[in-house]
Coordinates of C-alpha atoms (C1' of nucleotides) in Angstrom, one line a residue:
Chain A
M1 CA -14.5 24.6 -77.2
N2 CA -17.9 24.5 -75.4
S3 CA -17.7 24.7 -71.7
S4 CA -21.4 25.2 -70.7
A5 CA -21.7 22.1 -68.5
S6 CA -23.9 20.7 -65.9
R7 CA -22.8 18.2 -63.3
V8 CA -25.0 15.2 -63.3
S9 CA -25.4 12.4 -60.8
V10 CA -28.0 10.4 -62.5
L11 CA -27.7 9.6 -66.2
R12 CA -30.6 10.5 -68.4
E13 CA -33.6 8.3 -69.0
P14 CA -33.5 5.9 -71.9
I15 CA -35.3 7.0 -75.0
G16 CA -36.1 4.4 -77.6
N17 CA -35.9 4.3 -81.4
P18 CA -37.3 1.2 -83.0
Y19 CA -35.9 2.1 -86.4
T20 CA -32.2 1.9 -85.5
G21 CA -32.4 0.1 -82.2
F22 CA -30.7 3.1 -80.6
R23 CA -31.4 3.3 -76.9
G24 CA -30.4 6.8 -76.2
A25 CA -29.4 7.9 -72.9
E26 CA -28.8 4.5 -71.6
C27 CA -26.2 6.5 -73.2
N28 CA -22.8 5.1 -74.0
R29 CA -21.6 1.6 -74.5
I30 CA -18.3 2.1 -72.7
L31 CA -20.0 3.6 -69.7
R32 CA -22.5 0.7 -69.7
G33 CA -19.7 -1.8 -70.0
M34 CA -18.1 -0.7 -66.8
N35 CA -18.6 -2.7 -63.7
H36 CA -20.4 -1.3 -60.6
Q37 CA -17.4 -0.1 -58.6
D38 CA -15.7 1.6 -61.6
Y39 CA -19.0 3.2 -62.7
A40 CA -19.7 4.5 -59.2
R41 CA -16.2 5.9 -59.1
V42 CA -16.4 7.9 -62.4
L43 CA -20.1 8.9 -62.0
P44 CA -19.4 12.0 -59.8
H45 CA -16.7 13.1 -62.3
L46 CA -18.9 12.9 -65.4
T47 CA -20.1 16.1 -66.8
L48 CA -22.7 16.3 -69.5
V49 CA -21.7 18.9 -72.1
E50 CA -22.9 19.8 -75.5
W51 CA -20.9 19.4 -78.7
H52 CA -21.5 21.8 -81.6
R53 CA -21.0 20.7 -85.2
G54 CA -17.5 21.6 -86.5
E55 CA -16.0 22.1 -83.0
I56 CA -12.5 20.8 -82.6
I57 CA -12.3 18.4 -79.7
H58 CA -8.7 17.5 -79.7
E59 CA -6.1 19.3 -81.8
S60 CA -3.5 17.3 -83.6
C61 CA -0.4 16.6 -81.5
A62 CA -1.9 18.5 -78.5
V63 CA -2.3 17.1 -75.0
Q64 CA -5.7 15.5 -74.6
R65 CA -7.1 16.8 -71.3
Y66 CA -10.5 15.1 -71.3
A67 CA -12.0 11.9 -72.5
Y68 CA -15.5 12.1 -74.0
F69 CA -18.3 9.6 -74.1
P70 CA -20.8 10.6 -76.7
V71 CA -24.5 10.1 -76.0
D72 CA -26.3 11.2 -79.2
S73 CA -23.5 13.1 -80.9
L74 CA -20.8 11.9 -83.3
A75 CA -17.2 12.9 -83.7
S76 CA -14.6 11.9 -86.3
I77 CA -10.9 11.3 -86.0
V78 CA -9.1 13.0 -88.9
L79 CA -5.6 13.2 -90.3
L80 CA -4.6 16.4 -91.9
L81 CA -2.0 16.6 -94.7
E82 CA 0.4 19.4 -95.2
D83 CA -1.4 20.4 -98.4
G84 CA -4.6 20.9 -96.5
H85 CA -6.3 17.6 -97.6
S86 CA -7.8 15.6 -94.8
C87 CA -8.9 12.1 -94.3
E88 CA -11.4 10.8 -91.7
I89 CA -9.9 7.6 -90.3
A90 CA -12.6 6.7 -87.7
V91 CA -15.9 7.8 -86.3
V92 CA -16.7 7.8 -82.6
G93 CA -20.2 7.7 -81.3
N94 CA -22.2 6.3 -78.5
D95 CA -20.4 3.0 -78.6
G96 CA -16.9 4.5 -78.0
L97 CA -14.9 7.2 -76.4
L98 CA -12.7 10.0 -77.6
G99 CA -9.4 10.5 -76.0
L100 CA -7.7 7.2 -76.3
S101 CA -4.2 8.8 -76.0
I102 CA -5.0 9.2 -72.3
F103 CA -5.3 5.5 -72.1
T104 CA -2.3 4.8 -74.2
Q105 CA -0.3 7.2 -72.0
T106 CA 1.0 9.1 -74.9
E107 CA -0.7 12.4 -74.2
S108 CA -1.5 13.2 -77.8
M109 CA -1.9 11.8 -81.3
P110 CA -1.1 13.1 -84.8
S111 CA -4.8 13.2 -85.7
Y112 CA -7.3 15.7 -84.6
S113 CA -11.0 15.1 -83.7
T114 CA -14.0 17.2 -84.6
V115 CA -17.7 17.1 -84.1
Q116 CA -19.8 15.7 -87.1
V117 CA -23.2 15.7 -85.4
A118 CA -24.0 18.0 -82.5
G119 CA -25.3 16.6 -79.3
S120 CA -24.6 15.6 -75.8
V121 CA -21.5 13.9 -74.5
Y122 CA -20.1 13.0 -71.1
R123 CA -16.8 14.5 -70.3
L124 CA -14.2 13.1 -67.9
K125 CA -10.9 14.6 -66.8
A126 CA -7.9 12.8 -68.0
A127 CA -6.5 12.3 -64.5
V128 CA -9.7 10.4 -63.5
L129 CA -9.5 8.1 -66.5
R130 CA -5.9 7.5 -65.9
E131 CA -6.4 6.5 -62.3
L132 CA -9.2 4.2 -63.2
V133 CA -7.1 2.6 -65.9
H134 CA -4.4 2.1 -63.3
D135 CA -6.6 0.5 -60.7
S136 CA -9.2 -1.5 -62.7
E137 CA -8.3 -4.4 -64.8
H138 CA -11.8 -4.7 -65.9
F139 CA -11.8 -1.2 -67.3
R140 CA -8.4 -1.7 -68.9
S141 CA -9.8 -4.8 -70.6
L142 CA -12.8 -2.8 -71.9
L143 CA -10.6 -0.1 -73.3
L144 CA -8.3 -2.6 -74.9
R145 CA -11.3 -4.1 -76.7
Y146 CA -12.5 -0.8 -77.8
T147 CA -9.0 -0.1 -79.1
Q148 CA -9.2 -3.1 -81.3
V149 CA -12.6 -1.9 -82.6
L150 CA -10.9 1.4 -83.6
F151 CA -8.1 -0.6 -85.2
T152 CA -10.7 -2.4 -87.3
Q153 CA -12.4 0.8 -88.2
I154 CA -9.2 2.5 -89.3
G155 CA -8.0 -0.5 -91.3
Q156 CA -11.3 -0.8 -93.0
S157 CA -11.2 2.9 -93.9
A158 CA -7.8 2.3 -95.5
T159 CA -9.2 -0.5 -97.6
C160 CA -12.3 1.3 -98.4
N161 CA -10.3 4.3 -99.6
R162 CA -8.3 2.1 -101.8
Y163 CA -11.0 0.1 -103.5
H164 CA -14.5 1.4 -103.2
T165 CA -16.5 4.0 -105.1
I166 CA -17.8 7.2 -103.6
H167 CA -21.3 5.7 -103.9
Q168 CA -20.3 2.8 -101.6
Q169 CA -18.4 5.0 -99.2
L170 CA -21.3 7.3 -98.9
A171 CA -23.7 4.5 -98.1
R172 CA -21.3 3.2 -95.5
W173 CA -20.8 6.6 -94.0
L174 CA -24.6 7.2 -93.7
L175 CA -25.1 3.8 -92.1
I176 CA -22.3 4.4 -89.5
A177 CA -23.8 7.8 -88.7
I178 CA -27.3 6.7 -88.1
D179 CA -26.2 3.7 -86.1
H180 CA -25.0 6.1 -83.5
L181 CA -27.9 8.5 -83.6
P182 CA -31.3 8.5 -82.0
D183 CA -33.2 8.7 -85.3
N184 CA -32.7 8.2 -89.1
H185 CA -32.2 11.8 -89.7
L186 CA -28.9 13.8 -90.3
E187 CA -28.3 17.5 -90.4
L188 CA -25.4 17.7 -92.8
T189 CA -24.7 19.3 -96.1
Q190 CA -23.2 17.3 -99.0
E191 CA -20.1 19.6 -98.7
Q192 CA -19.6 18.4 -95.1
I193 CA -20.0 14.8 -96.0
A194 CA -17.6 15.2 -98.9
H195 CA -15.0 16.7 -96.6
S196 CA -15.4 13.7 -94.3
L197 CA -15.0 11.2 -97.0
G198 CA -12.1 13.2 -98.5
V199 CA -13.8 13.5 -101.9
R200 CA -15.3 16.3 -104.0
R201 CA -18.7 17.8 -103.2
E202 CA -19.8 17.1 -106.7
G203 CA -19.0 13.4 -106.2
V204 CA -21.3 13.3 -103.2
T205 CA -24.0 15.1 -105.1
E206 CA -24.0 12.5 -107.8
A207 CA -23.9 9.6 -105.4
A208 CA -26.6 11.0 -103.1
G209 CA -28.7 11.6 -106.2
R210 CA -28.5 8.0 -107.1
L211 CA -29.4 6.8 -103.6
Q212 CA -32.3 9.2 -103.6
K213 CA -33.5 7.9 -107.0
A214 CA -33.4 4.4 -105.6
K215 CA -35.6 5.6 -102.6
L216 CA -32.9 4.6 -100.1
I217 CA -32.6 8.1 -98.8
E218 CA -34.3 11.5 -99.1
Y219 CA -32.6 14.8 -98.7
R220 CA -32.9 18.5 -99.0
R221 CA -30.4 21.2 -98.3
G222 CA -28.6 20.0 -95.3
H223 CA -31.1 17.4 -94.2
I224 CA -30.8 13.7 -94.9
H225 CA -33.3 11.0 -94.1
V226 CA -32.5 7.4 -94.4
L227 CA -35.6 5.7 -95.7
D228 CA -34.5 2.2 -96.4
R229 CA -31.8 0.9 -94.1
P230 CA -31.5 -2.6 -95.5
G231 CA -31.4 -1.3 -99.0
L232 CA -28.5 1.0 -98.0
E233 CA -26.7 -1.9 -96.4
H234 CA -27.1 -3.8 -99.7
E235 CA -25.7 -0.9 -101.7
C236 CA -22.7 -0.5 -99.5
C237 CA -19.4 -2.3 -99.3
E238 CA -18.5 -5.1 -96.9
C239 CA -16.4 -2.6 -94.9
Y240 CA -19.5 -1.6 -92.9
R241 CA -20.4 -5.1 -92.0
T242 CA -16.8 -6.0 -91.0
V243 CA -16.6 -3.2 -88.5
K244 CA -20.1 -3.8 -87.2
R245 CA -19.4 -7.5 -86.6
E246 CA -16.1 -6.7 -84.8
T247 CA -17.9 -4.1 -82.6
E248 CA -20.6 -6.5 -81.6
R249 CA -18.0 -9.2 -80.9
L250 CA -15.8 -7.1 -78.7
L251 CA -18.0 -4.7 -76.8
P252 CA -20.5 -5.7 -74.2
E253 CA -24.2 -6.1 -75.2
Chain B
M1 CA 4.1 -22.5 -90.4
N2 CA 7.7 -23.1 -89.8
S3 CA 8.5 -24.8 -86.6
S4 CA 12.3 -25.5 -86.8
A5 CA 13.3 -23.6 -83.7
S6 CA 16.2 -23.4 -81.4
R7 CA 15.8 -22.3 -77.7
V8 CA 18.1 -19.4 -76.9
S9 CA 19.2 -18.0 -73.6
V10 CA 21.4 -15.3 -74.9
L11 CA 20.3 -13.0 -77.7
R12 CA 22.5 -12.7 -80.7
E13 CA 25.4 -10.3 -80.9
P14 CA 24.7 -6.9 -82.4
I15 CA 25.6 -6.4 -86.1
G16 CA 25.9 -2.9 -87.3
N17 CA 24.8 -1.2 -90.5
P18 CA 25.9 2.5 -90.8
Y19 CA 23.7 3.0 -93.8
T20 CA 20.4 2.7 -92.1
G21 CA 21.5 2.9 -88.5
F22 CA 20.1 -0.6 -88.0
R23 CA 21.6 -2.4 -85.0
G24 CA 20.6 -5.9 -85.7
A25 CA 20.4 -8.5 -83.1
E26 CA 20.3 -6.0 -80.3
C27 CA 17.3 -7.3 -82.0
N28 CA 13.9 -5.9 -81.3
R29 CA 12.8 -2.5 -79.9
I30 CA 10.0 -3.9 -77.8
L31 CA 12.2 -6.5 -76.2
R32 CA 14.8 -3.8 -75.6
G33 CA 12.2 -1.6 -74.1
M34 CA 11.3 -4.1 -71.4
N35 CA 12.7 -3.6 -67.9
H36 CA 15.1 -6.1 -66.3
Q37 CA 12.6 -8.2 -64.4
D38 CA 10.2 -8.5 -67.3
Y39 CA 13.0 -9.3 -69.7
A40 CA 14.4 -11.9 -67.4
R41 CA 11.0 -13.4 -67.2
V42 CA 10.3 -13.8 -70.9
L43 CA 13.9 -14.7 -71.9
P44 CA 13.6 -18.4 -71.1
H45 CA 10.4 -18.5 -73.2
L46 CA 11.7 -16.8 -76.3
T47 CA 12.4 -19.1 -79.2
L48 CA 14.2 -17.9 -82.3
V49 CA 12.5 -19.1 -85.4
E50 CA 12.8 -18.4 -89.1
W51 CA 10.1 -16.7 -91.2
H52 CA 9.8 -17.5 -94.9
R53 CA 8.5 -15.1 -97.4
G54 CA 4.8 -15.5 -98.0
E55 CA 4.2 -17.5 -94.9
I56 CA 0.9 -16.7 -93.1
I57 CA 1.6 -15.9 -89.5
H58 CA -1.9 -15.3 -88.2
E59 CA -5.0 -16.1 -90.2
S60 CA -7.8 -13.6 -90.3
C61 CA -10.2 -14.1 -87.4
A62 CA -8.2 -17.1 -86.1
V63 CA -6.9 -17.3 -82.5
Q64 CA -3.4 -15.9 -82.2
R65 CA -1.4 -18.5 -80.3
Y66 CA 2.0 -16.7 -80.4
A67 CA 3.4 -13.2 -80.4
Y68 CA 6.4 -12.6 -82.6
F69 CA 9.2 -10.1 -82.2
P70 CA 11.0 -9.7 -85.6
V71 CA 14.7 -9.3 -85.6
D72 CA 15.7 -8.9 -89.3
S73 CA 12.4 -10.0 -90.9
L74 CA 9.3 -8.0 -91.9
A75 CA 5.7 -8.9 -91.8
S76 CA 2.6 -7.0 -92.9
I77 CA -0.9 -6.9 -91.6
V78 CA -3.4 -7.2 -94.4
L79 CA -7.1 -6.9 -94.8
L80 CA -8.7 -9.2 -97.4
L81 CA -11.9 -8.3 -99.2
E82 CA -14.5 -10.8 -100.4
D83 CA -13.6 -10.1 -104.0
G84 CA -10.0 -11.2 -103.4
H85 CA -8.5 -7.7 -103.3
S86 CA -6.3 -7.1 -100.3
C87 CA -4.9 -4.1 -98.6
E88 CA -1.8 -3.8 -96.4
I89 CA -2.7 -1.7 -93.4
A90 CA 0.6 -1.9 -91.4
V91 CA 4.1 -3.2 -91.5
V92 CA 5.7 -4.9 -88.5
G93 CA 9.5 -5.1 -88.2
N94 CA 12.2 -5.0 -85.6
D95 CA 10.5 -2.1 -83.8
G96 CA 7.3 -3.9 -83.1
L97 CA 5.5 -7.1 -82.4
L98 CA 2.9 -9.2 -84.2
G99 CA 0.1 -10.6 -82.1
L100 CA -1.5 -7.6 -80.6
S101 CA -4.8 -9.3 -80.1
I102 CA -3.2 -11.3 -77.3
F103 CA -2.6 -8.0 -75.6
T104 CA -6.1 -6.6 -76.3
Q105 CA -7.6 -9.9 -75.0
T106 CA -9.6 -10.3 -78.1
E107 CA -8.0 -13.5 -79.4
S108 CA -8.2 -12.7 -83.0
M109 CA -8.5 -9.9 -85.6
P110 CA -10.2 -9.5 -88.9
S111 CA -6.8 -9.0 -90.6
Y112 CA -4.3 -11.6 -91.4
S113 CA -0.5 -11.3 -91.3
T114 CA 2.1 -12.5 -93.7
V115 CA 5.9 -12.4 -94.1
Q116 CA 7.2 -9.8 -96.5
V117 CA 10.9 -10.3 -95.9
A118 CA 12.2 -13.6 -94.6
G119 CA 14.4 -13.7 -91.5
S120 CA 14.6 -14.4 -87.8
V121 CA 12.0 -13.6 -85.2
Y122 CA 11.5 -14.4 -81.6
R123 CA 8.4 -16.3 -80.8
L124 CA 6.6 -16.1 -77.5
K125 CA 3.6 -18.2 -76.3
A126 CA 0.4 -16.2 -75.9
A127 CA 0.0 -17.3 -72.3
V128 CA 3.4 -16.0 -71.3
L129 CA 2.7 -12.6 -72.9
R130 CA -0.7 -12.5 -71.2
E131 CA 0.7 -13.2 -67.8
L132 CA 3.4 -10.5 -68.3
V133 CA 0.7 -8.0 -69.4
H134 CA -1.3 -8.9 -66.3
D135 CA 1.6 -8.5 -63.9
S136 CA 3.8 -5.7 -65.3
E137 CA 2.5 -2.2 -65.6
H138 CA 5.8 -1.2 -67.3
F139 CA 5.2 -3.7 -70.0
R140 CA 1.6 -2.7 -70.5
S141 CA 2.7 0.8 -70.9
L142 CA 5.2 -0.3 -73.6
L143 CA 2.5 -2.2 -75.5
L144 CA 0.1 0.7 -75.3
R145 CA 2.6 3.0 -76.8
Y146 CA 3.3 0.5 -79.6
T147 CA -0.5 0.2 -80.1
Q148 CA -0.6 3.9 -80.8
V149 CA 2.3 3.6 -83.2
L150 CA 0.3 1.1 -85.1
F151 CA -2.7 3.4 -85.0
T152 CA -0.7 6.1 -86.6
Q153 CA 0.6 3.7 -89.2
I154 CA -2.8 2.4 -90.2
G155 CA -4.3 5.9 -90.2
Q156 CA -1.5 7.1 -92.4
S157 CA -2.1 4.2 -94.8
A158 CA -5.7 5.2 -95.1
T159 CA -4.7 8.7 -95.9
C160 CA -1.9 7.6 -98.3
N161 CA -4.3 5.4 -100.1
R162 CA -6.7 8.2 -100.6
Y163 CA -4.4 10.9 -101.8
H164 CA -1.0 9.8 -102.9
T165 CA 0.4 8.4 -106.2
I166 CA 1.8 4.9 -106.7
H167 CA 5.2 6.6 -107.1
Q168 CA 5.0 8.2 -103.6
Q169 CA 3.6 5.1 -102.1
L170 CA 6.4 3.0 -103.5
A171 CA 9.0 5.3 -102.1
R172 CA 7.3 5.2 -98.8
W173 CA 7.1 1.4 -98.8
L174 CA 10.8 1.0 -99.7
L175 CA 11.8 3.4 -96.9
I176 CA 9.8 1.6 -94.3
A177 CA 11.1 -1.7 -95.5
I178 CA 14.8 -0.9 -95.3
D179 CA 14.3 0.9 -92.0
H180 CA 13.6 -2.5 -90.5
L181 CA 16.3 -4.4 -92.3
P182 CA 20.0 -4.9 -91.8
D183 CA 21.0 -3.5 -95.2
N184 CA 19.7 -1.5 -98.0
H185 CA 18.8 -4.5 -100.1
L186 CA 15.4 -6.2 -100.7
E187 CA 14.6 -9.5 -102.3
L188 CA 11.2 -8.8 -103.7
T189 CA 9.6 -8.8 -107.1
Q190 CA 7.6 -5.9 -108.4
E191 CA 4.6 -8.2 -108.4
Q192 CA 4.9 -8.7 -104.7
I193 CA 5.3 -5.1 -103.9
A194 CA 2.3 -4.3 -106.1
H195 CA 0.3 -6.8 -104.1
S196 CA 1.4 -5.1 -100.9
L197 CA 0.4 -1.7 -102.1
G198 CA -2.8 -3.0 -103.5
V199 CA -2.0 -1.7 -107.0
R200 CA -1.2 -3.2 -110.4
R201 CA 2.2 -4.7 -111.1
E202 CA 2.5 -2.4 -114.2
G203 CA 2.1 0.6 -112.0
V204 CA 5.0 -0.5 -109.8
T205 CA 7.1 -1.2 -112.9
E206 CA 6.5 2.3 -114.1
A207 CA 7.2 3.9 -110.7
A208 CA 10.2 1.8 -110.0
G209 CA 11.6 2.7 -113.5
R210 CA 11.3 6.4 -112.6
L211 CA 13.0 5.9 -109.3
Q212 CA 15.8 4.0 -111.0
K213 CA 16.2 6.7 -113.7
A214 CA 16.6 9.2 -110.9
K215 CA 19.4 7.0 -109.4
L216 CA 17.5 6.6 -106.1
I217 CA 17.2 2.8 -106.4
E218 CA 18.7 0.1 -108.6
Y219 CA 16.9 -3.2 -109.3
R220 CA 17.0 -6.3 -111.3
R221 CA 14.6 -9.2 -111.3
G222 CA 13.6 -9.6 -107.7
H223 CA 16.4 -7.5 -106.2
I224 CA 16.1 -3.9 -105.1
H225 CA 18.9 -1.7 -103.8
V226 CA 18.2 1.6 -102.3
L227 CA 21.0 3.9 -103.5
D228 CA 20.0 7.3 -102.2
R229 CA 18.0 7.2 -99.1
P230 CA 17.6 11.0 -98.6
G231 CA 16.6 11.3 -102.2
L232 CA 13.9 8.7 -101.7
E233 CA 12.6 10.5 -98.6
H234 CA 12.4 13.6 -100.7
E235 CA 10.4 11.8 -103.3
C236 CA 8.0 10.3 -100.9
C237 CA 5.0 11.7 -99.1
E238 CA 4.8 13.0 -95.6
C239 CA 3.1 9.8 -94.5
Y240 CA 6.5 8.3 -94.0
R241 CA 7.8 11.0 -91.8
T242 CA 4.6 11.2 -89.7
V243 CA 4.8 7.6 -88.8
K244 CA 8.6 7.8 -88.2
R245 CA 8.2 10.8 -85.9
E246 CA 5.5 9.1 -83.8
T247 CA 7.5 5.9 -83.6
E248 CA 10.5 7.8 -82.3
R249 CA 8.4 9.8 -79.9
L250 CA 6.7 6.8 -78.3
L251 CA 9.1 3.9 -78.3
P252 CA 12.2 3.8 -76.1
E253 CA 15.6 4.8 -77.7
Chain C
dT1 C1' -40.4 40.8 -99.2
dG2 C1' -36.5 41.0 -101.5
dT3 C1' -31.5 40.2 -101.5
dA4 C1' -27.5 37.9 -100.2
dA5 C1' -25.7 33.7 -98.9
dA6 C1' -25.5 28.9 -98.9
dC7 C1' -26.5 24.7 -101.0
dT8 C1' -27.3 21.5 -105.0
dG9 C1' -27.2 20.1 -110.1
dT10 C1' -24.8 19.7 -114.4
dG11 C1' -21.3 20.0 -118.0
dT12 C1' -16.5 19.8 -119.9
dG13 C1' -11.9 18.5 -120.2
dC14 C1' -8.2 16.0 -117.8
dC15 C1' -5.5 12.3 -115.6
dA16 C1' -4.1 8.4 -112.7
dG17 C1' -4.7 4.0 -112.4
dC18 C1' -7.1 -0.2 -114.2
dG19 C1' -7.6 -4.5 -117.2
dC20 C1' -5.8 -6.8 -120.8
dA21 C1' -2.4 -8.3 -124.2
dC22 C1' 1.9 -9.4 -125.5
dA23 C1' 7.0 -9.1 -126.2
dG24 C1' 11.5 -9.3 -124.5
dA25 C1' 14.8 -10.3 -120.8
dA26 C1' 16.7 -13.0 -117.1
dC27 C1' 17.0 -16.7 -114.5
dT28 C1' 16.5 -22.2 -113.4
dG29 C1' 17.1 -26.9 -113.9
dT30 C1' 18.2 -30.9 -116.4
Chain D
dA1 C1' 23.0 -25.5 -123.9
dC2 C1' 18.4 -25.1 -124.3
dA3 C1' 13.7 -25.1 -122.8
dG4 C1' 10.6 -23.6 -119.7
dT5 C1' 9.4 -20.4 -116.3
dT6 C1' 9.3 -16.2 -114.1
dC7 C1' 9.9 -11.4 -114.2
dT8 C1' 9.8 -6.8 -116.4
dG9 C1' 8.6 -3.3 -120.2
dT10 C1' 5.2 -1.2 -123.1
dG11 C1' 1.0 -0.1 -125.5
dC12 C1' -4.1 0.7 -125.8
dG13 C1' -8.7 1.7 -124.5
dC14 C1' -11.6 2.6 -120.4
dT15 C1' -13.3 4.6 -116.2
dG16 C1' -13.8 7.0 -111.7
dG17 C1' -12.8 10.9 -109.7
dC18 C1' -10.6 15.5 -110.1
dA19 C1' -10.6 20.7 -111.1
dC20 C1' -13.1 24.3 -112.6
dA21 C1' -17.2 26.8 -114.2
dC22 C1' -21.6 28.2 -113.8
dA23 C1' -26.8 27.9 -113.3
dG24 C1' -30.6 27.0 -110.5
dT25 C1' -32.7 26.5 -105.9
dT26 C1' -33.6 27.0 -101.1
dT27 C1' -33.0 29.4 -96.9
dA28 C1' -32.0 33.2 -93.7
dC29 C1' -32.4 37.7 -92.4
dA30 C1' -32.5 42.7 -93.0

DNA sequence: TGTAAACTGTGTGCCAGCGCACAGAACTGT
DNA sequence: ACAGTTCTGTGCGCTGGCACACAGTTTACA
């Protein structure tokens, strides 16, 4: 795990992106949702660190020592089967936090989490989070709401896995990804996406080919540009919208 | 919704079942897990009601007015797609409660819940639950732990949907069901199970036929008996065990 | 600049599960 | 006792996604 970290006392300046509406280093929706006292309290304990693609953030069933608030990075929560197959059950970006088991007081979870898109993230020691949860009803409420967002996400993943085609799932995955990122560009191979979706690389190649032909995306060897966001939304299943709606309903702003 | 209810001040006597280890009206694991004060506080507000198979307990996106603590009944949490397909994401029995959105302070969820197996259940007004959550850290902790159990269940459903055969999923579903019931007998048609699993009825017929041939279960027209529980566990995927393990780890007893 | 490595495109055969259709079996109620 | 209903068994053709194989293309770096 990366440990090159720099203490910060002031969060970074906002950077805008009209395409996705992303507002960068205003940073993270959970941090933004905290009230003044709580925020003032965690601020000295927040450390800006870098995540690298593929890094394991929390091992399965291992104690979670830190919570992470992504800024422009993206992680996914993954279940691993005994036969080596894995299944991404949720994605955590700048509107959430990683390390919910600290909140639920369970120390660990049977899933592991890993970095999908490299970038910055604020790190917070478990003990600090725990104290804040203990003391602040406002913060508890915020985390409970986020918990339900995650619920919705995981449930919708289950449904999507059951009923929807690779084509639809890919569209959904791309939309979720760029929603959390500062621009409409992704640095990922088809192999990596296939692994996230729990499908074959060839399946992704075929689906991505179709999306490219329809001018919705453009890609080359590890780079993906989303060209037509509304078009992609149209192509994808309702699972995306359901999660989006619930996120907007439950999280501040 | 059923409203024939009788106020109770003393919970029903335990009834044993050596086959599954079920201990009946000692009743519900969440209620049992509460401390003395909390329990004394909710007791006068608990109402024993009957659930009927197929009843909708909470509509999707509707305000949840009551929480329910199943005794010998079973409900499932289901996501409904626009095209009418549905997907069961979790099952709630005597080791959990229905109505988590009261706890998360979100009022409603995009999923609905419905009764799979008829039986008794303790009902509690949302306001009472909310007050208790507000006042009791012990109770909050209990519900947070249960929240993570549900997380695990939903995540494992997603994984199971992606990778496992109808045969394995049926075995899993039967095990989960009888784990929550007083005996090894279920009153369900293959059609109903198919609907829960989100597969065709014919698929269930075929899988159930195989399980019966292997003497693991026995069924006739709407009745299913589990004959060989260990055998069934052997037949089913790891998803069952993962959820079971996490439940035992996180919930008292 | 050339070679190895990584990534993407395409083809073939296979299988689980689907949709549909229908037959037979088992209950229900009058 | 019988008619109607509900539940279960089975067959058929279809399709999405799988496993495997291999060719072509881009990139990195020696």
